[in-house]
XYZ file of C-alpha atoms in Angstrom:
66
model
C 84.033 -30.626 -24.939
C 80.581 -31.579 -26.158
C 78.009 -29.658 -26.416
C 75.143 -32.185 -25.051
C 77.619 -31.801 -21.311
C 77.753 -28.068 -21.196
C 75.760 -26.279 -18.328
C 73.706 -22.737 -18.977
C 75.537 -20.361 -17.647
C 72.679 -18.534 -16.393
C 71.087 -21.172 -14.636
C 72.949 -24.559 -14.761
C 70.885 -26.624 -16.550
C 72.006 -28.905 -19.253
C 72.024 -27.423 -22.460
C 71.577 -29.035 -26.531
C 72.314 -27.640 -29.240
C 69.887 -26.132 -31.561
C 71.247 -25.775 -34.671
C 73.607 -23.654 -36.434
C 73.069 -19.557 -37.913
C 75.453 -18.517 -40.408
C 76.340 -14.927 -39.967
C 79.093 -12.181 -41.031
C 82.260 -12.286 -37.834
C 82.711 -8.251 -37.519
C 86.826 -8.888 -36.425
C 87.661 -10.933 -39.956
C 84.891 -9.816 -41.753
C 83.886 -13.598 -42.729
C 80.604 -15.221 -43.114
C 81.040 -18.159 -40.534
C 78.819 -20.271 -38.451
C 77.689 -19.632 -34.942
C 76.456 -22.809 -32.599
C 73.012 -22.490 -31.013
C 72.845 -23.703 -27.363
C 69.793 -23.934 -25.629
C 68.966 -25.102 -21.990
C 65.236 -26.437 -20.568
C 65.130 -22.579 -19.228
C 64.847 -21.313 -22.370
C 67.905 -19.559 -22.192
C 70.035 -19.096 -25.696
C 73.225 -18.927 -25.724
C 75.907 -19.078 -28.793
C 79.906 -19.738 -30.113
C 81.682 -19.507 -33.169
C 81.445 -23.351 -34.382
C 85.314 -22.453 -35.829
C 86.317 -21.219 -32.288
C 85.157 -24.407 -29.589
C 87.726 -23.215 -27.360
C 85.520 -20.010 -27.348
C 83.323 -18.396 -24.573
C 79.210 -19.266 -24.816
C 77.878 -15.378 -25.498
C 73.960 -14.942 -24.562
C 72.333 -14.427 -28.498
C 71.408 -11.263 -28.502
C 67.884 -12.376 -30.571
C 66.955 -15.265 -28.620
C 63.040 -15.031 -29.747
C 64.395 -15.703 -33.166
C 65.406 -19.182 -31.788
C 63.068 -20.652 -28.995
């Protein structure tokens, strides 16, 4: 999977990514990167970049990112 194919999950448009944030994964207390998604709606959405097999979760500071 790719992430220039993946659809929003809020509204279906085609999303890119935007980048990567590097932050501290509460269940194995590691710092890892997170994979910024972003569609033409501005919606923001993120994964673990270590976990691709992973659900998108909305970014719960999407301001931070637009």
């Amino acid at each position: 999977m790719t992430d220039d194919v993946l659809a929003c999950p809020e509204c279906g448009r085609l999303m890119k990514s935007g980048g990567f944030v590097l932050v501290k994964r509460e269940d194995d207390d590691r710092r890892t990167c997170r994979i910024l998604l972003r569609c033409t709606g501005r919606h923001v959405w993120w994964r673990w970049a270590d976990r691709p097999e992973g659900l998108l979760e909305a970014c719960p500071v999407p301001e931070l990112f637009r």
